Amino acid sequence: DAKTTQPPSMDCAEGRAANLPCNHSTISGNEYVYWYRQIHSQGPQYIIHGLKNNETNEMASLIITEDRKSSTLILPHATLRDTAVYYCIVRALTNAGGTSYGKLTFGQGTILTVHP
Amino acid sequence: EAQVTQNPRYLITVTGKKLTVTCSQNMNHEYMSWYRQDPGLGLRQIYYSMNVEVTDKGDVPEGYKVSRKEKRNFPLILESPSPNQTSLYFCASSFSSGRILTDTQYFGPGTRLTVL
């Protein structure tokens, strides 16, 4: 899996957009970018993923640069409940039998604090 | 509602007293796994299961057992718990298409275990 680099912490005002960056300069052509978050001591929560194109769902948008070396997760209208650790994970789809099959590796992530 | 449930959510026990943490998912996912989360160490995979009756070790399987007799359930068994198994445990499940696994994993709410 490609290595990712995220800022350790960020702040955002409630109601504003939160833009969380992730660098993954060694990403391979078959690797996806996944975003998860973990609200304090709760189970990690899948947010969104993408390969090349920008993606949007009900939770967030994912913007991937053309060279795919970095991406940005956008929470369009952050709320206090979005305060969490956000993890950017880069990995390819895995085949059964591979040593990394289904094994997500969560790095340090970005602690996002949304304040009133 | 699609979900992964775990029971109990909190457990305090003593060294050597066998215990089982249950995990159940209602999404008909083939893949299920167990992680433990410790401060400074992130999430580490304990065991995983590709389907009924198919299980394999993750990164930290020592002291744990699992079984997968039904598709929806994946219990974690500690035959003789020790204090170094005090941790926050998460169960996760994911859909697989044939032998290819998607990494949109759904996590349970967690079980906080203390072994005295």
PDB file of N, CA, C and O in Angstrom, chain A residues 34 36 38 40-46 48-49 87 91-108, chain B residues 9 31 33 35 37 40 42-43 45 48-50 58-59 88 90 96 98-110 112:
ATOM      1  N   TYR A  34      -9.038   5.813  -0.136  1.00  0.00           N
ATOM      2  CA  TYR A  34     -10.176   5.642   0.768  1.00  0.00           C
ATOM      3  C   TYR A  34     -10.057   6.657   1.906  1.00  0.00           C
ATOM      4  O   TYR A  34      -8.957   6.965   2.363  1.00  0.00           O
ATOM      5  N   TYR A  36     -11.670   7.203   5.793  1.00  0.00           N
ATOM      6  CA  TYR A  36     -12.442   6.760   6.936  1.00  0.00           C
ATOM      7  C   TYR A  36     -12.312   7.822   8.019  1.00  0.00           C
ATOM      8  O   TYR A  36     -11.384   8.639   8.007  1.00  0.00           O
ATOM      9  N   GLN A  38     -12.881   8.282  12.509  1.00  0.00           N
ATOM     10  CA  GLN A  38     -13.195   7.642  13.779  1.00  0.00           C
ATOM     11  C   GLN A  38     -13.508   8.731  14.795  1.00  0.00           C
ATOM     12  O   GLN A  38     -12.626   9.523  15.157  1.00  0.00           O
ATOM     13  N   HIS A  40     -14.390   9.721  18.530  1.00  0.00           N
ATOM     14  CA  HIS A  40     -13.730   9.228  19.730  1.00  0.00           C
ATOM     15  C   HIS A  40     -14.249   7.883  20.218  1.00  0.00           C
ATOM     16  O   HIS A  40     -15.386   7.744  20.620  1.00  0.00           O
ATOM     17  N   SER A  41     -13.346   6.863  20.134  1.00  0.00           N
ATOM     18  CA  SER A  41     -13.582   5.506  20.643  1.00  0.00           C
ATOM     19  C   SER A  41     -14.743   4.772  19.974  1.00  0.00           C
ATOM     20  O   SER A  41     -15.124   3.705  20.419  1.00  0.00           O
ATOM     21  N   GLN A  42     -15.290   5.335  18.905  1.00  0.00           N
ATOM     22  CA  GLN A  42     -16.299   4.603  18.141  1.00  0.00           C
ATOM     23  C   GLN A  42     -15.609   3.819  17.027  1.00  0.00           C
ATOM     24  O   GLN A  42     -14.419   4.026  16.749  1.00  0.00           O
ATOM     25  N   GLY A  43     -16.338   2.938  16.380  1.00  0.00           N
ATOM     26  CA  GLY A  43     -15.776   2.197  15.270  1.00  0.00           C
ATOM     27  C   GLY A  43     -15.483   3.107  14.098  1.00  0.00           C
ATOM     28  O   GLY A  43     -16.228   4.054  13.840  1.00  0.00           O
ATOM     29  N   PRO A  44     -14.394   2.847  13.373  1.00  0.00           N
ATOM     30  CA  PRO A  44     -14.127   3.643  12.170  1.00  0.00           C
ATOM     31  C   PRO A  44     -15.314   3.600  11.215  1.00  0.00           C
ATOM     32  O   PRO A  44     -16.025   2.593  11.126  1.00  0.00           O
ATOM     33  N   GLN A  45     -15.505   4.687  10.502  1.00  0.00           N
ATOM     34  CA  GLN A  45     -16.642   4.818   9.594  1.00  0.00           C
ATOM     35  C   GLN A  45     -16.140   5.126   8.196  1.00  0.00           C
ATOM     36  O   GLN A  45     -15.376   6.086   8.003  1.00  0.00           O
ATOM     37  N   TYR A  46     -16.550   4.329   7.239  1.00  0.00           N
ATOM     38  CA  TYR A  46     -16.199   4.591   5.848  1.00  0.00           C
ATOM     39  C   TYR A  46     -16.867   5.876   5.387  1.00  0.00           C
ATOM     40  O   TYR A  46     -18.042   6.131   5.689  1.00  0.00           O
ATOM     41  N   ILE A  48     -15.755   7.660   1.928  1.00  0.00           N
ATOM     42  CA  ILE A  48     -15.786   7.746   0.479  1.00  0.00           C
ATOM     43  C   ILE A  48     -14.511   7.132  -0.086  1.00  0.00           C
ATOM     44  O   ILE A  48     -13.532   6.978   0.646  1.00  0.00           O
ATOM     45  N   HIS A  49     -14.523   6.764  -1.355  1.00  0.00           N
ATOM     46  CA  HIS A  49     -13.289   6.338  -2.000  1.00  0.00           C
ATOM     47  C   HIS A  49     -13.348   6.674  -3.475  1.00  0.00           C
ATOM     48  O   HIS A  49     -14.429   6.921  -4.036  1.00  0.00           O
ATOM     49  N   TYR A  87      -8.838   9.475   8.404  1.00  0.00           N
ATOM     50  CA  TYR A  87      -7.756   8.660   7.868  1.00  0.00           C
ATOM     51  C   TYR A  87      -7.855   8.552   6.355  1.00  0.00           C
ATOM     52  O   TYR A  87      -8.917   8.236   5.811  1.00  0.00           O
ATOM     53  N   ARG A  91      -4.854   1.932  -1.222  1.00  0.00           N
ATOM     54  CA  ARG A  91      -4.610   0.512  -1.442  1.00  0.00           C
ATOM     55  C   ARG A  91      -5.374   0.015  -2.651  1.00  0.00           C
ATOM     56  O   ARG A  91      -6.394   0.583  -3.038  1.00  0.00           O
ATOM     57  N   ALA A  92      -4.875  -1.068  -3.196  1.00  0.00           N
ATOM     58  CA  ALA A  92      -5.536  -1.701  -4.331  1.00  0.00           C
ATOM     59  C   ALA A  92      -6.587  -2.680  -3.817  1.00  0.00           C
ATOM     60  O   ALA A  92      -6.545  -3.105  -2.669  1.00  0.00           O
ATOM     61  N   LEU A  93      -7.502  -3.030  -4.678  1.00  0.00           N
ATOM     62  CA  LEU A  93      -8.410  -4.124  -4.341  1.00  0.00           C
ATOM     63  C   LEU A  93      -7.558  -5.353  -4.093  1.00  0.00           C
ATOM     64  O   LEU A  93      -6.560  -5.566  -4.785  1.00  0.00           O
ATOM     65  N   THR A  94      -7.941  -6.144  -3.100  1.00  0.00           N
ATOM     66  CA  THR A  94      -7.094  -7.266  -2.723  1.00  0.00           C
ATOM     67  C   THR A  94      -7.738  -8.593  -3.085  1.00  0.00           C
ATOM     68  O   THR A  94      -8.945  -8.761  -2.987  1.00  0.00           O
ATOM     69  N   ASN A  95      -6.872  -9.502  -3.486  1.00  0.00           N
ATOM     70  CA  ASN A  95      -7.304 -10.856  -3.810  1.00  0.00           C
ATOM     71  C   ASN A  95      -7.256 -11.735  -2.578  1.00  0.00           C
ATOM     72  O   ASN A  95      -6.375 -11.586  -1.730  1.00  0.00           O
ATOM     73  N   ALA A  96      -8.169 -12.665  -2.525  1.00  0.00           N
ATOM     74  CA  ALA A  96      -8.132 -13.646  -1.443  1.00  0.00           C
ATOM     75  C   ALA A  96      -6.806 -14.373  -1.487  1.00  0.00           C
ATOM     76  O   ALA A  96      -6.318 -14.735  -2.554  1.00  0.00           O
ATOM     77  N   GLY A  97      -6.211 -14.560  -0.341  1.00  0.00           N
ATOM     78  CA  GLY A  97      -4.932 -15.236  -0.262  1.00  0.00           C
ATOM     79  C   GLY A  97      -3.769 -14.285  -0.125  1.00  0.00           C
ATOM     80  O   GLY A  97      -2.687 -14.670   0.289  1.00  0.00           O
ATOM     81  N   GLY A  98      -3.977 -13.018  -0.481  1.00  0.00           N
ATOM     82  CA  GLY A  98      -2.918 -12.038  -0.307  1.00  0.00           C
ATOM     83  C   GLY A  98      -2.751 -11.683   1.155  1.00  0.00           C
ATOM     84  O   GLY A  98      -3.703 -11.727   1.922  1.00  0.00           O
ATOM     85  N   THR A  99      -1.546 -11.318   1.539  1.00  0.00           N
ATOM     86  CA  THR A  99      -1.290 -11.054   2.956  1.00  0.00           C
ATOM     87  C   THR A  99      -1.991  -9.794   3.454  1.00  0.00           C
ATOM     88  O   THR A  99      -2.188  -9.636   4.645  1.00  0.00           O
ATOM     89  N   SER A 100      -2.345  -8.919   2.546  1.00  0.00           N
ATOM     90  CA  SER A 100      -3.005  -7.693   2.994  1.00  0.00           C
ATOM     91  C   SER A 100      -4.507  -7.750   2.757  1.00  0.00           C
ATOM     92  O   SER A 100      -5.189  -6.738   2.830  1.00  0.00           O
ATOM     93  N   TYR A 101      -5.032  -8.943   2.479  1.00  0.00           N
ATOM     94  CA  TYR A 101      -6.442  -9.109   2.151  1.00  0.00           C
ATOM     95  C   TYR A 101      -7.322  -8.533   3.248  1.00  0.00           C
ATOM     96  O   TYR A 101      -7.358  -9.040   4.368  1.00  0.00           O
ATOM     97  N   GLY A 102      -8.020  -7.463   2.918  1.00  0.00           N
ATOM     98  CA  GLY A 102      -8.959  -6.873   3.855  1.00  0.00           C
ATOM     99  C   GLY A 102      -8.343  -6.164   5.033  1.00  0.00           C
ATOM    100  O   GLY A 102      -9.064  -5.632   5.877  1.00  0.00           O
ATOM    101  N   LYS A 103      -7.034  -6.135   5.120  1.00  0.00           N
ATOM    102  CA  LYS A 103      -6.407  -5.569   6.309  1.00  0.00           C
ATOM    103  C   LYS A 103      -6.133  -4.090   6.077  1.00  0.00           C
ATOM    104  O   LYS A 103      -5.215  -3.718   5.385  1.00  0.00           O
ATOM    105  N   LEU A 104      -6.969  -3.259   6.650  1.00  0.00           N
ATOM    106  CA  LEU A 104      -6.775  -1.827   6.529  1.00  0.00           C
ATOM    107  C   LEU A 104      -5.695  -1.377   7.487  1.00  0.00           C
ATOM    108  O   LEU A 104      -5.658  -1.803   8.640  1.00  0.00           O
ATOM    109  N   THR A 105      -4.816  -0.517   7.023  1.00  0.00           N
ATOM    110  CA  THR A 105      -3.778   0.059   7.877  1.00  0.00           C
ATOM    111  C   THR A 105      -4.091   1.533   8.077  1.00  0.00           C
ATOM    112  O   THR A 105      -4.046   2.314   7.129  1.00  0.00           O
ATOM    113  N   PHE A 106      -4.436   1.853   9.299  1.00  0.00           N
ATOM    114  CA  PHE A 106      -4.766   3.239   9.629  1.00  0.00           C
ATOM    115  C   PHE A 106      -3.508   3.918  10.161  1.00  0.00           C
ATOM    116  O   PHE A 106      -2.924   3.465  11.119  1.00  0.00           O
ATOM    117  N   GLY A 107      -3.108   5.016   9.542  1.00  0.00           N
ATOM    118  CA  GLY A 107      -1.972   5.785  10.020  1.00  0.00           C
ATOM    119  C   GLY A 107      -2.380   6.676  11.182  1.00  0.00           C
ATOM    120  O   GLY A 107      -3.289   6.341  11.929  1.00  0.00           O
ATOM    121  N   GLN A 108      -1.692   7.798  11.311  1.00  0.00           N
ATOM    122  CA  GLN A 108      -2.008   8.704  12.420  1.00  0.00           C
ATOM    123  C   GLN A 108      -3.232   9.562  12.133  1.00  0.00           C
ATOM    124  O   GLN A 108      -3.910  10.004  13.046  1.00  0.00           O
TER     125      GLN A 108
ATOM    126  N   ARG B   9     -20.534  -4.402  25.076  1.00  0.00           N
ATOM    127  CA  ARG B   9     -19.829  -3.163  24.730  1.00  0.00           C
ATOM    128  C   ARG B   9     -18.702  -2.879  25.719  1.00  0.00           C
ATOM    129  O   ARG B   9     -17.683  -2.293  25.364  1.00  0.00           O
ATOM    130  N   TYR B  31     -16.907 -11.250   4.066  1.00  0.00           N
ATOM    131  CA  TYR B  31     -15.666 -10.980   4.795  1.00  0.00           C
ATOM    132  C   TYR B  31     -15.957 -10.359   6.150  1.00  0.00           C
ATOM    133  O   TYR B  31     -16.733  -9.399   6.252  1.00  0.00           O
ATOM    134  N   SER B  33     -13.782  -9.429  10.078  1.00  0.00           N
ATOM    135  CA  SER B  33     -12.486  -9.412  10.741  1.00  0.00           C
ATOM    136  C   SER B  33     -12.594  -8.784  12.119  1.00  0.00           C
ATOM    137  O   SER B  33     -13.571  -8.099  12.428  1.00  0.00           O
ATOM    138  N   TYR B  35     -10.276  -6.418  14.899  1.00  0.00           N
ATOM    139  CA  TYR B  35      -9.139  -5.549  15.153  1.00  0.00           C
ATOM    140  C   TYR B  35      -9.093  -5.249  16.648  1.00  0.00           C
ATOM    141  O   TYR B  35     -10.114  -5.255  17.326  1.00  0.00           O
ATOM    142  N   GLN B  37      -7.470  -2.023  19.116  1.00  0.00           N
ATOM    143  CA  GLN B  37      -6.906  -0.685  19.032  1.00  0.00           C
ATOM    144  C   GLN B  37      -6.300  -0.308  20.363  1.00  0.00           C
ATOM    145  O   GLN B  37      -6.992  -0.338  21.400  1.00  0.00           O
ATOM    146  N   GLY B  40      -1.277   4.622  20.570  1.00  0.00           N
ATOM    147  CA  GLY B  40       0.034   4.655  19.950  1.00  0.00           C
ATOM    148  C   GLY B  40       0.312   3.533  18.977  1.00  0.00           C
ATOM    149  O   GLY B  40       1.306   3.576  18.243  1.00  0.00           O
ATOM    150  N   GLY B  42      -2.361   2.101  16.975  1.00  0.00           N
ATOM    151  CA  GLY B  42      -3.368   2.089  15.923  1.00  0.00           C
ATOM    152  C   GLY B  42      -4.206   0.833  15.962  1.00  0.00           C
ATOM    153  O   GLY B  42      -4.273   0.113  16.969  1.00  0.00           O
ATOM    154  N   LEU B  43      -4.861   0.545  14.849  1.00  0.00           N
ATOM    155  CA  LEU B  43      -5.679  -0.669  14.732  1.00  0.00           C
ATOM    156  C   LEU B  43      -4.834  -1.798  14.182  1.00  0.00           C
ATOM    157  O   LEU B  43      -4.149  -1.641  13.175  1.00  0.00           O
ATOM    158  N   GLN B  45      -4.970  -5.962  13.074  1.00  0.00           N
ATOM    159  CA  GLN B  45      -5.901  -7.034  12.763  1.00  0.00           C
ATOM    160  C   GLN B  45      -5.547  -8.302  13.541  1.00  0.00           C
ATOM    161  O   GLN B  45      -4.395  -8.726  13.571  1.00  0.00           O
ATOM    162  N   TYR B  48      -9.242 -12.814  10.556  1.00  0.00           N
ATOM    163  CA  TYR B  48     -10.236 -12.482   9.572  1.00  0.00           C
ATOM    164  C   TYR B  48     -10.859 -13.755   9.014  1.00  0.00           C
ATOM    165  O   TYR B  48     -10.325 -14.855   9.188  1.00  0.00           O
ATOM    166  N   SER B  49     -11.987 -13.570   8.341  1.00  0.00           N
ATOM    167  CA  SER B  49     -12.692 -14.708   7.760  1.00  0.00           C
ATOM    168  C   SER B  49     -13.209 -14.321   6.387  1.00  0.00           C
ATOM    169  O   SER B  49     -13.888 -13.304   6.240  1.00  0.00           O
ATOM    170  N   MET B  50     -12.866 -15.125   5.392  1.00  0.00           N
ATOM    171  CA  MET B  50     -13.305 -14.834   4.025  1.00  0.00           C
ATOM    172  C   MET B  50     -14.719 -15.336   3.763  1.00  0.00           C
ATOM    173  O   MET B  50     -15.394 -14.855   2.850  1.00  0.00           O
ATOM    174  N   GLY B  58      -4.491 -12.747  11.488  1.00  0.00           N
ATOM    175  CA  GLY B  58      -4.050 -11.417  11.118  1.00  0.00           C
ATOM    176  C   GLY B  58      -2.658 -11.171  11.670  1.00  0.00           C
ATOM    177  O   GLY B  58      -1.832 -12.071  11.724  1.00  0.00           O
ATOM    178  N   ASP B  59      -2.428  -9.972  12.148  1.00  0.00           N
ATOM    179  CA  ASP B  59      -1.099  -9.612  12.632  1.00  0.00           C
ATOM    180  C   ASP B  59      -0.843  -9.990  14.092  1.00  0.00           C
ATOM    181  O   ASP B  59       0.298 -10.206  14.487  1.00  0.00           O
ATOM    182  N   LEU B  88      -9.389  -2.030  23.154  1.00  0.00           N
ATOM    183  CA  LEU B  88     -10.656  -1.720  22.497  1.00  0.00           C
ATOM    184  C   LEU B  88     -10.725  -2.582  21.234  1.00  0.00           C
ATOM    185  O   LEU B  88      -9.826  -2.523  20.395  1.00  0.00           O
ATOM    186  N   PHE B  90     -12.678  -4.066  17.783  1.00  0.00           N
ATOM    187  CA  PHE B  90     -13.656  -3.756  16.748  1.00  0.00           C
ATOM    188  C   PHE B  90     -13.807  -4.934  15.801  1.00  0.00           C
ATOM    189  O   PHE B  90     -12.821  -5.529  15.360  1.00  0.00           O
ATOM    190  N   SER B  96     -17.459  -8.950  -0.654  1.00  0.00           N
ATOM    191  CA  SER B  96     -16.470  -9.388  -1.621  1.00  0.00           C
ATOM    192  C   SER B  96     -17.177  -9.919  -2.849  1.00  0.00           C
ATOM    193  O   SER B  96     -18.231 -10.546  -2.748  1.00  0.00           O
ATOM    194  N   GLY B  98     -16.673 -12.435  -5.648  1.00  0.00           N
ATOM    195  CA  GLY B  98     -15.762 -13.527  -5.945  1.00  0.00           C
ATOM    196  C   GLY B  98     -14.627 -13.504  -4.942  1.00  0.00           C
ATOM    197  O   GLY B  98     -14.868 -13.513  -3.745  1.00  0.00           O
ATOM    198  N   ARG B  99     -13.402 -13.408  -5.406  1.00  0.00           N
ATOM    199  CA  ARG B  99     -12.264 -13.389  -4.494  1.00  0.00           C
ATOM    200  C   ARG B  99     -11.689 -11.984  -4.347  1.00  0.00           C
ATOM    201  O   ARG B  99     -10.663 -11.793  -3.723  1.00  0.00           O
ATOM    202  N   ILE B 100     -12.382 -10.997  -4.920  1.00  0.00           N
ATOM    203  CA  ILE B 100     -11.912  -9.620  -4.828  1.00  0.00           C
ATOM    204  C   ILE B 100     -12.688  -8.921  -3.722  1.00  0.00           C
ATOM    205  O   ILE B 100     -13.915  -8.938  -3.701  1.00  0.00           O
ATOM    206  N   LEU B 101     -11.948  -8.324  -2.815  1.00  0.00           N
ATOM    207  CA  LEU B 101     -12.575  -7.673  -1.672  1.00  0.00           C
ATOM    208  C   LEU B 101     -12.617  -6.172  -1.871  1.00  0.00           C
ATOM    209  O   LEU B 101     -11.629  -5.559  -2.225  1.00  0.00           O
ATOM    210  N   THR B 102     -13.774  -5.598  -1.626  1.00  0.00           N
ATOM    211  CA  THR B 102     -13.838  -4.140  -1.588  1.00  0.00           C
ATOM    212  C   THR B 102     -13.376  -3.697  -0.216  1.00  0.00           C
ATOM    213  O   THR B 102     -13.460  -4.443   0.748  1.00  0.00           O
ATOM    214  N   ASP B 103     -12.885  -2.513  -0.123  1.00  0.00           N
ATOM    215  CA  ASP B 103     -12.398  -2.040   1.171  1.00  0.00           C
ATOM    216  C   ASP B 103     -13.334  -1.027   1.798  1.00  0.00           C
ATOM    217  O   ASP B 103     -12.920  -0.221   2.609  1.00  0.00           O
ATOM    218  N   THR B 104     -14.603  -1.086   1.416  1.00  0.00           N
ATOM    219  CA  THR B 104     -15.580  -0.277   2.138  1.00  0.00           C
ATOM    220  C   THR B 104     -16.058  -1.135   3.295  1.00  0.00           C
ATOM    221  O   THR B 104     -17.018  -1.883   3.179  1.00  0.00           O
ATOM    222  N   GLN B 105     -15.320  -1.043   4.387  1.00  0.00           N
ATOM    223  CA  GLN B 105     -15.597  -1.903   5.524  1.00  0.00           C
ATOM    224  C   GLN B 105     -16.520  -1.204   6.520  1.00  0.00           C
ATOM    225  O   GLN B 105     -16.430   0.000   6.736  1.00  0.00           O
ATOM    226  N   TYR B 106     -17.377  -1.983   7.109  1.00  0.00           N
ATOM    227  CA  TYR B 106     -18.307  -1.500   8.121  1.00  0.00           C
ATOM    228  C   TYR B 106     -17.826  -2.022   9.467  1.00  0.00           C
ATOM    229  O   TYR B 106     -17.596  -3.227   9.626  1.00  0.00           O
ATOM    230  N   PHE B 107     -17.683  -1.106  10.412  1.00  0.00           N
ATOM    231  CA  PHE B 107     -17.170  -1.457  11.718  1.00  0.00           C
ATOM    232  C   PHE B 107     -18.284  -1.455  12.762  1.00  0.00           C
ATOM    233  O   PHE B 107     -19.238  -0.679  12.677  1.00  0.00           O
ATOM    234  N   GLY B 108     -18.108  -2.331  13.745  1.00  0.00           N
ATOM    235  CA  GLY B 108     -19.010  -2.326  14.882  1.00  0.00           C
ATOM    236  C   GLY B 108     -18.667  -1.194  15.827  1.00  0.00           C
ATOM    237  O   GLY B 108     -17.680  -0.486  15.636  1.00  0.00           O
ATOM    238  N   PRO B 109     -19.456  -1.029  16.895  1.00  0.00           N
ATOM    239  CA  PRO B 109     -19.271   0.098  17.810  1.00  0.00           C
ATOM    240  C   PRO B 109     -18.113  -0.083  18.772  1.00  0.00           C
ATOM    241  O   PRO B 109     -17.708   0.873  19.429  1.00  0.00           O
ATOM    242  N   GLY B 110     -17.565  -1.273  18.856  1.00  0.00           N
ATOM    243  CA  GLY B 110     -16.427  -1.507  19.736  1.00  0.00           C
ATOM    244  C   GLY B 110     -16.794  -2.180  21.042  1.00  0.00           C
ATOM    245  O   GLY B 110     -17.914  -2.031  21.546  1.00  0.00           O
ATOM    246  N   ARG B 112     -14.961  -2.524  24.794  1.00  0.00           N
ATOM    247  CA  ARG B 112     -13.840  -2.144  25.643  1.00  0.00           C
ATOM    248  C   ARG B 112     -13.662  -3.224  26.696  1.00  0.00           C
ATOM    249  O   ARG B 112     -14.508  -3.410  27.547  1.00  0.00           O
TER     250      ARG B 112
END
